[in-house]
Amino acid sequence: MKIPTLFLCFSALWAKAELPVITEEMKWLGYFVAWDDKYYDYGFGDDGKGKMHFVKGKERLGHTDFVIYCKVQEQLKGKWVTRKLAEENGLTSESKGGRNLSEPVSVTFTVTGGTKVEFMQVKSKGQMIIKPKILEKGSENPIRAVVELSIPDIYKHSRRKEQLTARELKKELRSDTFSAVRAEDGKKIKVKLYDIEIDILGEDYLKKGAREIEFKSSKIGGRSLNAGQGSDDVGILEIKPSKKLYEGMKILWIPDESKLSDKDCYFTFSIN
C-alpha cells in the first residue's frame, strides 16, 4: 500500500506547547486528533493513547474500545521496560490537530531519561497508519519504539461463558475467528475463537510472531479488525493472548530499528 508523499516527507519539528484538544464535539473531548471511517472511528488523546471504536451506522457500539499505545522502551538487564512520559512537555506537537485531517499528524514523546521519539499518524485508504522515528536517545542502552493494539474481551457483557458447555460455547462463537500470517514463512493460520485447547503461541502457530492479523467477531457486526505493517520485513507482530482467545489479546508491533527510516516501516490497523 502506498501512503501519501506528504506523509513520507513530513519533518520532525520541535513543538512549543502541550497538545491542544478538540472542543467542538462531545465524543472527542480530550482528544488531540480524530478520524472517522465507515466501520470505525479513531482518536488520539492528550494522554498519549489512541482509541478505536466499532461504528454501526453512525453510532458506536458499546464495549468495543480497542486501545492503541505508542511506547518507548529501554532494555534494562535484558528486559524491555516501557518508559513513562516526562512530567514536563512529555507530549508535544507542531501539528494543528482536529477532525478528519488529510495531512499527517506528528507527536513527539519525551520520556524519562530524555529519549525523544516521534510517532506520525495519518489515515489513508481506510486504514490508520502509525510511523515511529527515534529522534534522540537519552541512554546508551538499547531503545525501541513500539505500537501496542489491545483487543478487549468484547464478549464479557454477554452470557457468562464459564457457565456454557463446550457445545454451547461453540454455538455462541461459531462464526468468530482469529487469523494471522506467520512471520517466519508467510503461512496463513486460522483458528476458531471458541477452541480453547489451541496454543496460539505454539510451534505450529505464532511462536515467532506474525506479519499481519485479523480478528473477526459477531460483536463487531461480523466484521474484522485488521492489523499489519507496511512490508513484510520491517518488523514483527508479537501476540500476547489472554488465557482464552475470545477474552482478548495484545498485539505488539516491534519494528526493526535498522528499518525505521524506510518508507514502508509503519503499523496499520482498521475495521473492515
mmCIF file of N, CA, C and O in Angstrom, residues 165-252:
data_model
loop_
_atom_site.group_PDB
_atom_site.id
_atom_site.type_symbol
_atom_site.label_atom_id
_atom_site.label_comp_id
_atom_site.label_asym_id
_atom_site.label_seq_id
_atom_site.Cartn_x
_atom_site.Cartn_y
_atom_site.Cartn_z
ATOM 1 N N THR A 165 -21.595 -24.965 28.205
ATOM 2 C CA THR A 165 -20.939 -26.223 27.842
ATOM 3 C C THR A 165 -20.092 -25.964 26.600
ATOM 4 O O THR A 165 -20.224 -24.925 25.937
ATOM 5 N N ALA A 166 -19.213 -26.893 26.261
ATOM 6 C CA ALA A 166 -18.376 -26.744 25.074
ATOM 7 C C ALA A 166 -19.234 -26.581 23.824
ATOM 8 O O ALA A 166 -18.914 -25.784 22.935
ATOM 9 N N ARG A 167 -20.340 -27.318 23.774
ATOM 10 C CA ARG A 167 -21.226 -27.231 22.618
ATOM 11 C C ARG A 167 -21.896 -25.853 22.548
ATOM 12 O O ARG A 167 -22.004 -25.261 21.471
ATOM 13 N N GLU A 168 -22.331 -25.350 23.696
ATOM 14 C CA GLU A 168 -22.979 -24.036 23.738
ATOM 15 C C GLU A 168 -21.987 -22.920 23.392
ATOM 16 O O GLU A 168 -22.334 -21.962 22.702
ATOM 17 N N LEU A 169 -20.757 -23.061 23.885
ATOM 18 C CA LEU A 169 -19.727 -22.068 23.577
ATOM 19 C C LEU A 169 -19.434 -22.046 22.082
ATOM 20 O O LEU A 169 -19.303 -20.978 21.473
ATOM 21 N N LYS A 170 -19.364 -23.229 21.482
ATOM 22 C CA LYS A 170 -19.119 -23.329 20.052
ATOM 23 C C LYS A 170 -20.229 -22.636 19.266
ATOM 24 O O LYS A 170 -19.965 -21.941 18.274
ATOM 25 N N LYS A 171 -21.475 -22.815 19.719
ATOM 26 C CA LYS A 171 -22.606 -22.174 19.044
ATOM 27 C C LYS A 171 -22.555 -20.662 19.210
ATOM 28 O O LYS A 171 -22.832 -19.909 18.271
ATOM 29 N N GLU A 172 -22.177 -20.207 20.404
ATOM 30 C CA GLU A 172 -22.115 -18.774 20.706
ATOM 31 C C GLU A 172 -21.071 -18.062 19.831
ATOM 32 O O GLU A 172 -21.288 -16.941 19.377
ATOM 33 N N LEU A 173 -19.945 -18.727 19.591
ATOM 34 C CA LEU A 173 -18.828 -18.101 18.882
ATOM 35 C C LEU A 173 -18.560 -18.751 17.526
ATOM 36 O O LEU A 173 -17.453 -18.668 17.003
ATOM 37 N N ARG A 174 -19.568 -19.371 16.951
ATOM 38 C CA ARG A 174 -19.360 -20.222 15.780
ATOM 39 C C ARG A 174 -18.758 -19.497 14.584
ATOM 40 O O ARG A 174 -18.055 -20.106 13.769
ATOM 41 N N SER A 175 -19.023 -18.208 14.436
ATOM 42 C CA SER A 175 -18.521 -17.502 13.249
ATOM 43 C C SER A 175 -17.299 -16.630 13.546
ATOM 44 O O SER A 175 -16.823 -15.908 12.677
ATOM 45 N N ASP A 176 -16.797 -16.708 14.774
ATOM 46 C CA ASP A 176 -15.745 -15.788 15.203
ATOM 47 C C ASP A 176 -14.369 -16.452 15.107
ATOM 48 O O ASP A 176 -14.152 -17.546 15.633
ATOM 49 N N THR A 177 -13.436 -15.768 14.454
ATOM 50 C CA THR A 177 -12.139 -16.376 14.150
ATOM 51 C C THR A 177 -10.980 -15.409 14.391
ATOM 52 O O THR A 177 -11.153 -14.189 14.436
ATOM 53 N N PHE A 178 -9.809 -16.010 14.512
ATOM 54 C CA PHE A 178 -8.557 -15.248 14.555
ATOM 55 C C PHE A 178 -7.641 -15.823 13.488
ATOM 56 O O PHE A 178 -7.412 -17.034 13.435
ATOM 57 N N SER A 179 -7.146 -14.954 12.611
ATOM 58 C CA SER A 179 -6.253 -15.378 11.528
ATOM 59 C C SER A 179 -4.968 -14.574 11.594
ATOM 60 O O SER A 179 -4.941 -13.450 12.099
ATOM 61 N N ALA A 180 -3.916 -15.158 11.069
ATOM 62 C CA ALA A 180 -2.636 -14.454 11.042
ATOM 63 C C ALA A 180 -1.761 -15.017 9.931
ATOM 64 O O ALA A 180 -1.916 -16.164 9.510
ATOM 65 N N VAL A 181 -0.826 -14.200 9.474
ATOM 66 C CA VAL A 181 0.212 -14.646 8.553
ATOM 67 C C VAL A 181 1.490 -14.781 9.371
ATOM 68 O O VAL A 181 1.962 -13.808 9.963
ATOM 69 N N ARG A 182 2.041 -15.994 9.426
ATOM 70 C CA ARG A 182 3.209 -16.251 10.249
ATOM 71 C C ARG A 182 4.434 -15.487 9.749
ATOM 72 O O ARG A 182 4.651 -15.361 8.542
ATOM 73 N N ALA A 183 5.216 -15.009 10.707
ATOM 74 C CA ALA A 183 6.376 -14.204 10.350
ATOM 75 C C ALA A 183 7.436 -15.003 9.618
ATOM 76 O O ALA A 183 8.036 -14.530 8.644
ATOM 77 N N GLU A 184 7.679 -16.250 10.048
ATOM 78 C CA GLU A 184 8.842 -16.970 9.540
ATOM 79 C C GLU A 184 8.688 -17.497 8.122
ATOM 80 O O GLU A 184 9.660 -17.614 7.379
ATOM 81 N N ASP A 185 7.441 -17.814 7.705
ATOM 82 C CA ASP A 185 7.289 -18.439 6.388
ATOM 83 C C ASP A 185 6.118 -17.906 5.567
ATOM 84 O O ASP A 185 5.872 -18.361 4.458
ATOM 85 N N GLY A 186 5.384 -16.930 6.096
ATOM 86 C CA GLY A 186 4.270 -16.351 5.359
ATOM 87 C C GLY A 186 3.042 -17.236 5.275
ATOM 88 O O GLY A 186 2.082 -16.925 4.564
ATOM 89 N N LYS A 187 3.038 -18.344 6.032
ATOM 90 C CA LYS A 187 1.890 -19.245 6.010
ATOM 91 C C LYS A 187 0.734 -18.644 6.799
ATOM 92 O O LYS A 187 0.919 -18.113 7.889
ATOM 93 N N LYS A 188 -0.476 -18.763 6.258
ATOM 94 C CA LYS A 188 -1.652 -18.238 6.949
ATOM 95 C C LYS A 188 -2.240 -19.300 7.864
ATOM 96 O O LYS A 188 -2.420 -20.451 7.468
ATOM 97 N N ILE A 189 -2.518 -18.906 9.092
ATOM 98 C CA ILE A 189 -3.183 -19.803 10.037
ATOM 99 C C ILE A 189 -4.524 -19.174 10.435
ATOM 100 O O ILE A 189 -4.682 -17.958 10.438
ATOM 101 N N LYS A 190 -5.493 -20.043 10.743
ATOM 102 C CA LYS A 190 -6.823 -19.563 11.117
ATOM 103 C C LYS A 190 -7.399 -20.488 12.169
ATOM 104 O O LYS A 190 -7.371 -21.713 12.009
ATOM 105 N N VAL A 191 -7.894 -19.907 13.259
ATOM 106 C CA VAL A 191 -8.467 -20.703 14.344
ATOM 107 C C VAL A 191 -9.807 -20.108 14.756
ATOM 108 O O VAL A 191 -10.082 -18.927 14.543
ATOM 109 N N LYS A 192 -10.652 -20.960 15.342
ATOM 110 C CA LYS A 192 -11.917 -20.505 15.893
ATOM 111 C C LYS A 192 -11.679 -19.968 17.309
ATOM 112 O O LYS A 192 -10.924 -20.559 18.085
ATOM 113 N N LEU A 193 -12.327 -18.875 17.654
ATOM 114 C CA LEU A 193 -12.129 -18.298 18.986
ATOM 115 C C LEU A 193 -12.635 -19.215 20.098
ATOM 116 O O LEU A 193 -12.168 -19.121 21.231
ATOM 117 N N TYR A 194 -13.563 -20.112 19.779
ATOM 118 C CA TYR A 194 -14.087 -20.994 20.824
ATOM 119 C C TYR A 194 -13.146 -22.157 21.135
ATOM 120 O O TYR A 194 -13.341 -22.857 22.122
ATOM 121 N N ASP A 195 -12.133 -22.374 20.308
ATOM 122 C CA ASP A 195 -11.243 -23.511 20.506
ATOM 123 C C ASP A 195 -10.219 -23.178 21.593
ATOM 124 O O ASP A 195 -9.127 -22.678 21.317
ATOM 125 N N ILE A 196 -10.584 -23.453 22.841
ATOM 126 C CA ILE A 196 -9.746 -23.066 23.977
ATOM 127 C C ILE A 196 -8.551 -23.992 24.174
ATOM 128 O O ILE A 196 -7.689 -23.733 25.024
ATOM 129 N N GLU A 197 -8.474 -25.064 23.394
ATOM 130 C CA GLU A 197 -7.362 -26.003 23.529
ATOM 131 C C GLU A 197 -6.141 -25.586 22.701
ATOM 132 O O GLU A 197 -5.038 -26.086 22.917
ATOM 133 N N ILE A 198 -6.313 -24.672 21.775
ATOM 134 C CA ILE A 198 -5.219 -24.282 20.889
ATOM 135 C C ILE A 198 -4.230 -23.365 21.613
ATOM 136 O O ILE A 198 -4.629 -22.411 22.287
ATOM 137 N N ASP A 199 -2.965 -23.671 21.467
ATOM 138 C CA ASP A 199 -1.899 -22.796 21.964
ATOM 139 C C ASP A 199 -1.440 -21.936 20.797
ATOM 140 O O ASP A 199 -0.647 -22.368 19.964
ATOM 141 N N ILE A 200 -1.953 -20.722 20.744
ATOM 142 C CA ILE A 200 -1.672 -19.859 19.598
ATOM 143 C C ILE A 200 -0.187 -19.489 19.519
ATOM 144 O O ILE A 200 0.302 -19.064 18.470
ATOM 145 N N LEU A 201 0.532 -19.655 20.611
ATOM 146 C CA LEU A 201 1.966 -19.372 20.621
ATOM 147 C C LEU A 201 2.799 -20.632 20.447
ATOM 148 O O LEU A 201 4.017 -20.617 20.631
ATOM 149 N N GLY A 202 2.145 -21.732 20.086
ATOM 150 C CA GLY A 202 2.843 -22.990 19.883
ATOM 151 C C GLY A 202 3.645 -23.025 18.600
ATOM 152 O O GLY A 202 3.540 -22.138 17.739
ATOM 153 N N GLU A 203 4.438 -24.069 18.442
ATOM 154 C CA GLU A 203 5.331 -24.231 17.299
ATOM 155 C C GLU A 203 4.592 -24.184 15.965
ATOM 156 O O GLU A 203 5.109 -23.661 14.971
ATOM 157 N N ASP A 204 3.367 -24.707 15.930
ATOM 158 C CA ASP A 204 2.603 -24.752 14.673
ATOM 159 C C ASP A 204 1.833 -23.472 14.398
ATOM 160 O O ASP A 204 1.159 -23.358 13.362
ATOM 161 N N TYR A 205 1.931 -22.528 15.310
ATOM 162 C CA TYR A 205 1.147 -21.298 15.145
ATOM 163 C C TYR A 205 2.050 -20.061 15.113
ATOM 164 O O TYR A 205 2.744 -19.836 14.131
ATOM 165 N N LEU A 206 2.050 -19.268 16.176
ATOM 166 C CA LEU A 206 2.717 -17.964 16.102
ATOM 167 C C LEU A 206 3.849 -17.812 17.110
ATOM 168 O O LEU A 206 4.028 -16.749 17.703
ATOM 169 N N LYS A 207 4.609 -18.874 17.293
ATOM 170 C CA LYS A 207 5.726 -18.823 18.234
ATOM 171 C C LYS A 207 6.711 -17.714 17.881
ATOM 172 O O LYS A 207 7.286 -17.055 18.759
ATOM 173 N N LYS A 208 6.911 -17.489 16.584
ATOM 174 C CA LYS A 208 7.876 -16.485 16.133
ATOM 175 C C LYS A 208 7.204 -15.203 15.647
ATOM 176 O O LYS A 208 7.831 -14.379 14.982
ATOM 177 N N GLY A 209 5.926 -15.036 16.004
ATOM 178 C CA GLY A 209 5.239 -13.803 15.654
ATOM 179 C C GLY A 209 4.533 -13.856 14.308
ATOM 180 O O GLY A 209 4.490 -14.889 13.641
ATOM 181 N N ALA A 210 3.979 -12.708 13.922
ATOM 182 C CA ALA A 210 3.164 -12.621 12.708
ATOM 183 C C ALA A 210 3.527 -11.400 11.888
ATOM 184 O O ALA A 210 4.150 -10.454 12.383
ATOM 185 N N ARG A 211 3.102 -11.434 10.619
ATOM 186 C CA ARG A 211 3.255 -10.275 9.745
ATOM 187 C C ARG A 211 1.984 -9.432 9.738
ATOM 188 O O ARG A 211 2.031 -8.222 9.560
ATOM 189 N N GLU A 212 0.847 -10.110 9.890
ATOM 190 C CA GLU A 212 -0.443 -9.422 9.945
ATOM 191 C C GLU A 212 -1.441 -10.308 10.664
ATOM 192 O O GLU A 212 -1.252 -11.524 10.758
ATOM 193 N N ILE A 213 -2.493 -9.700 11.198
ATOM 194 C CA ILE A 213 -3.520 -10.462 11.906
ATOM 195 C C ILE A 213 -4.911 -9.971 11.517
ATOM 196 O O ILE A 213 -5.089 -8.851 11.027
ATOM 197 N N GLU A 214 -5.902 -10.847 11.750
ATOM 198 C CA GLU A 214 -7.310 -10.498 11.522
ATOM 199 C C GLU A 214 -8.137 -11.107 12.652
ATOM 200 O O GLU A 214 -8.040 -12.301 12.917
ATOM 201 N N PHE A 215 -8.932 -10.278 13.304
ATOM 202 C CA PHE A 215 -9.800 -10.705 14.402
ATOM 203 C C PHE A 215 -11.240 -10.452 13.968
ATOM 204 O O PHE A 215 -11.659 -9.301 13.846
ATOM 205 N N LYS A 216 -11.986 -11.529 13.696
ATOM 206 C CA LYS A 216 -13.349 -11.398 13.180
ATOM 207 C C LYS A 216 -14.348 -11.828 14.248
ATOM 208 O O LYS A 216 -14.197 -12.882 14.865
ATOM 209 N N SER A 217 -15.376 -11.000 14.460
ATOM 210 C CA SER A 217 -16.319 -11.293 15.539
ATOM 211 C C SER A 217 -17.726 -10.793 15.226
ATOM 212 O O SER A 217 -17.911 -9.732 14.614
ATOM 213 N N SER A 218 -18.708 -11.563 15.699
ATOM 214 C CA SER A 218 -20.108 -11.140 15.584
ATOM 215 C C SER A 218 -20.375 -9.898 16.424
ATOM 216 O O SER A 218 -21.339 -9.171 16.171
ATOM 217 N N LYS A 219 -19.527 -9.646 17.421
ATOM 218 C CA LYS A 219 -19.712 -8.490 18.294
ATOM 219 C C LYS A 219 -19.325 -7.187 17.612
ATOM 220 O O LYS A 219 -19.619 -6.106 18.120
ATOM 221 N N ILE A 220 -18.669 -7.282 16.461
ATOM 222 C CA ILE A 220 -18.416 -6.083 15.656
ATOM 223 C C ILE A 220 -19.061 -6.281 14.281
ATOM 224 O O ILE A 220 -18.469 -6.024 13.237
ATOM 225 N N GLY A 221 -20.298 -6.770 14.349
ATOM 226 C CA GLY A 221 -21.118 -6.895 13.151
ATOM 227 C C GLY A 221 -20.625 -7.922 12.166
ATOM 228 O O GLY A 221 -20.920 -7.832 10.966
ATOM 229 N N GLY A 222 -19.863 -8.916 12.636
ATOM 230 C CA GLY A 222 -19.309 -9.905 11.734
ATOM 231 C C GLY A 222 -18.148 -9.381 10.912
ATOM 232 O O GLY A 222 -17.679 -10.052 9.991
ATOM 233 N N ARG A 223 -17.679 -8.210 11.261
ATOM 234 C CA ARG A 223 -16.566 -7.609 10.534
ATOM 235 C C ARG A 223 -15.238 -7.964 11.191
ATOM 236 O O ARG A 223 -15.195 -8.657 12.205
ATOM 237 N N SER A 224 -14.152 -7.473 10.602
ATOM 238 C CA SER A 224 -12.821 -7.868 11.045
ATOM 239 C C SER A 224 -11.995 -6.669 11.458
ATOM 240 O O SER A 224 -11.964 -5.645 10.767
ATOM 241 N N LEU A 225 -11.305 -6.828 12.578
ATOM 242 C CA LEU A 225 -10.256 -5.897 12.959
ATOM 243 C C LEU A 225 -8.963 -6.424 12.343
ATOM 244 O O LEU A 225 -8.617 -7.592 12.517
ATOM 245 N N ASN A 226 -8.286 -5.582 11.592
ATOM 246 C CA ASN A 226 -7.062 -5.985 10.908
ATOM 247 C C ASN A 226 -5.887 -5.142 11.384
ATOM 248 O O ASN A 226 -6.034 -3.932 11.619
ATOM 249 N N ALA A 227 -4.734 -5.782 11.506
ATOM 250 C CA ALA A 227 -3.516 -5.063 11.860
ATOM 251 C C ALA A 227 -2.365 -5.641 11.057
ATOM 252 O O ALA A 227 -2.312 -6.853 10.800
ATOM 253 N N GLY A 228 -1.449 -4.782 10.638
ATOM 254 C CA GLY A 228 -0.321 -5.247 9.846
ATOM 255 C C GLY A 228 0.776 -4.199 9.799
ATOM 256 O O GLY A 228 0.834 -3.295 10.639
ATOM 257 N N GLN A 229 1.640 -4.304 8.802
ATOM 258 C CA GLN A 229 2.753 -3.380 8.651
ATOM 259 C C GLN A 229 2.965 -3.080 7.183
ATOM 260 O O GLN A 229 2.407 -3.751 6.310
ATOM 261 N N GLY A 230 3.796 -2.073 6.912
ATOM 262 C CA GLY A 230 3.964 -1.605 5.543
ATOM 263 C C GLY A 230 4.518 -2.636 4.589
ATOM 264 O O GLY A 230 4.102 -2.715 3.440
ATOM 265 N N SER A 231 5.482 -3.418 5.036
ATOM 266 C CA SER A 231 6.018 -4.524 4.240
ATOM 267 C C SER A 231 6.476 -5.624 5.181
ATOM 268 O O SER A 231 6.641 -5.406 6.387
ATOM 269 N N ASP A 232 6.685 -6.807 4.638
ATOM 270 C CA ASP A 232 6.894 -7.997 5.459
ATOM 271 C C ASP A 232 8.124 -7.943 6.349
ATOM 272 O O ASP A 232 8.139 -8.545 7.427
ATOM 273 N N ASP A 233 9.171 -7.252 5.916
ATOM 274 C CA ASP A 233 10.449 -7.361 6.610
ATOM 275 C C ASP A 233 10.803 -6.186 7.510
ATOM 276 O O ASP A 233 11.928 -6.086 8.007
ATOM 277 N N VAL A 234 9.855 -5.281 7.757
ATOM 278 C CA VAL A 234 10.186 -4.086 8.557
ATOM 279 C C VAL A 234 10.007 -4.303 10.053
ATOM 280 O O VAL A 234 10.401 -3.459 10.858
ATOM 281 N N GLY A 235 9.416 -5.405 10.440
ATOM 282 C CA GLY A 235 9.191 -5.648 11.861
ATOM 283 C C GLY A 235 8.424 -6.938 12.073
ATOM 284 O O GLY A 235 8.355 -7.791 11.183
ATOM 285 N N ILE A 236 7.838 -7.055 13.248
ATOM 286 C CA ILE A 236 7.115 -8.270 13.609
ATOM 287 C C ILE A 236 5.959 -7.917 14.532
ATOM 288 O O ILE A 236 6.025 -6.952 15.295
ATOM 289 N N LEU A 237 4.888 -8.674 14.423
ATOM 290 C CA LEU A 237 3.767 -8.547 15.348
ATOM 291 C C LEU A 237 3.893 -9.651 16.392
ATOM 292 O O LEU A 237 3.868 -10.835 16.061
ATOM 293 N N GLU A 238 4.056 -9.251 17.632
ATOM 294 C CA GLU A 238 4.156 -10.206 18.733
ATOM 295 C C GLU A 238 2.772 -10.330 19.379
ATOM 296 O O GLU A 238 2.167 -9.331 19.748
ATOM 297 N N ILE A 239 2.272 -11.547 19.486
ATOM 298 C CA ILE A 239 0.928 -11.793 20.006
ATOM 299 C C ILE A 239 1.005 -12.161 21.480
ATOM 300 O O ILE A 239 1.765 -13.046 21.876
ATOM 301 N N LYS A 240 0.211 -11.462 22.285
ATOM 302 C CA LYS A 240 0.132 -11.766 23.713
ATOM 303 C C LYS A 240 -1.328 -12.056 24.054
ATOM 304 O O LYS A 240 -2.077 -11.155 24.424
ATOM 305 N N PRO A 241 -1.748 -13.328 23.900
ATOM 306 C CA PRO A 241 -3.165 -13.665 24.090
ATOM 307 C C PRO A 241 -3.543 -13.799 25.555
ATOM 308 O O PRO A 241 -2.694 -14.063 26.422
ATOM 309 N N SER A 242 -4.835 -13.614 25.832
ATOM 310 C CA SER A 242 -5.372 -13.974 27.141
ATOM 311 C C SER A 242 -5.396 -15.497 27.234
ATOM 312 O O SER A 242 -5.122 -16.200 26.251
ATOM 313 N N LYS A 243 -5.727 -16.025 28.399
ATOM 314 C CA LYS A 243 -5.743 -17.475 28.580
ATOM 315 C C LYS A 243 -6.646 -18.144 27.558
ATOM 316 O O LYS A 243 -6.345 -19.228 27.039
ATOM 317 N N LYS A 244 -7.779 -17.498 27.249
ATOM 318 C CA LYS A 244 -8.685 -17.970 26.206
ATOM 319 C C LYS A 244 -8.747 -16.902 25.120
ATOM 320 O O LYS A 244 -8.884 -15.716 25.426
ATOM 321 N N LEU A 245 -8.665 -17.322 23.871
ATOM 322 C CA LEU A 245 -8.564 -16.366 22.772
ATOM 323 C C LEU A 245 -9.708 -15.360 22.755
ATOM 324 O O LEU A 245 -9.510 -14.189 22.441
ATOM 325 N N TYR A 246 -10.916 -15.807 23.080
ATOM 326 C CA TYR A 246 -12.059 -14.898 22.996
ATOM 327 C C TYR A 246 -12.049 -13.851 24.105
ATOM 328 O O TYR A 246 -12.846 -12.912 24.092
ATOM 329 N N GLU A 247 -11.139 -13.980 25.071
ATOM 330 C CA GLU A 247 -11.056 -12.993 26.150
ATOM 331 C C GLU A 247 -10.151 -11.819 25.787
ATOM 332 O O GLU A 247 -9.921 -10.930 26.604
ATOM 333 N N GLY A 248 -9.644 -11.814 24.558
ATOM 334 C CA GLY A 248 -8.854 -10.679 24.104
ATOM 335 C C GLY A 248 -7.377 -10.984 24.005
ATOM 336 O O GLY A 248 -6.903 -12.067 24.347
ATOM 337 N N MET A 249 -6.637 -10.015 23.551
ATOM 338 C CA MET A 249 -5.196 -10.183 23.371
ATOM 339 C C MET A 249 -4.556 -8.826 23.141
ATOM 340 O O MET A 249 -5.242 -7.817 22.914
ATOM 341 N N LYS A 250 -3.234 -8.809 23.191
ATOM 342 C CA LYS A 250 -2.476 -7.621 22.839
ATOM 343 C C LYS A 250 -1.616 -7.945 21.620
ATOM 344 O O LYS A 250 -1.031 -9.021 21.535
ATOM 345 N N ILE A 251 -1.584 -7.011 20.688
ATOM 346 C CA ILE A 251 -0.748 -7.135 19.501
ATOM 347 C C ILE A 251 0.334 -6.069 19.607
ATOM 348 O O ILE A 251 0.037 -4.873 19.599
ATOM 349 N N LEU A 252 1.575 -6.497 19.719
ATOM 350 C CA LEU A 252 2.687 -5.562 19.877
ATOM 351 C C LEU A 252 3.491 -5.519 18.583
ATOM 352 O O LEU A 252 4.076 -6.535 18.177
#
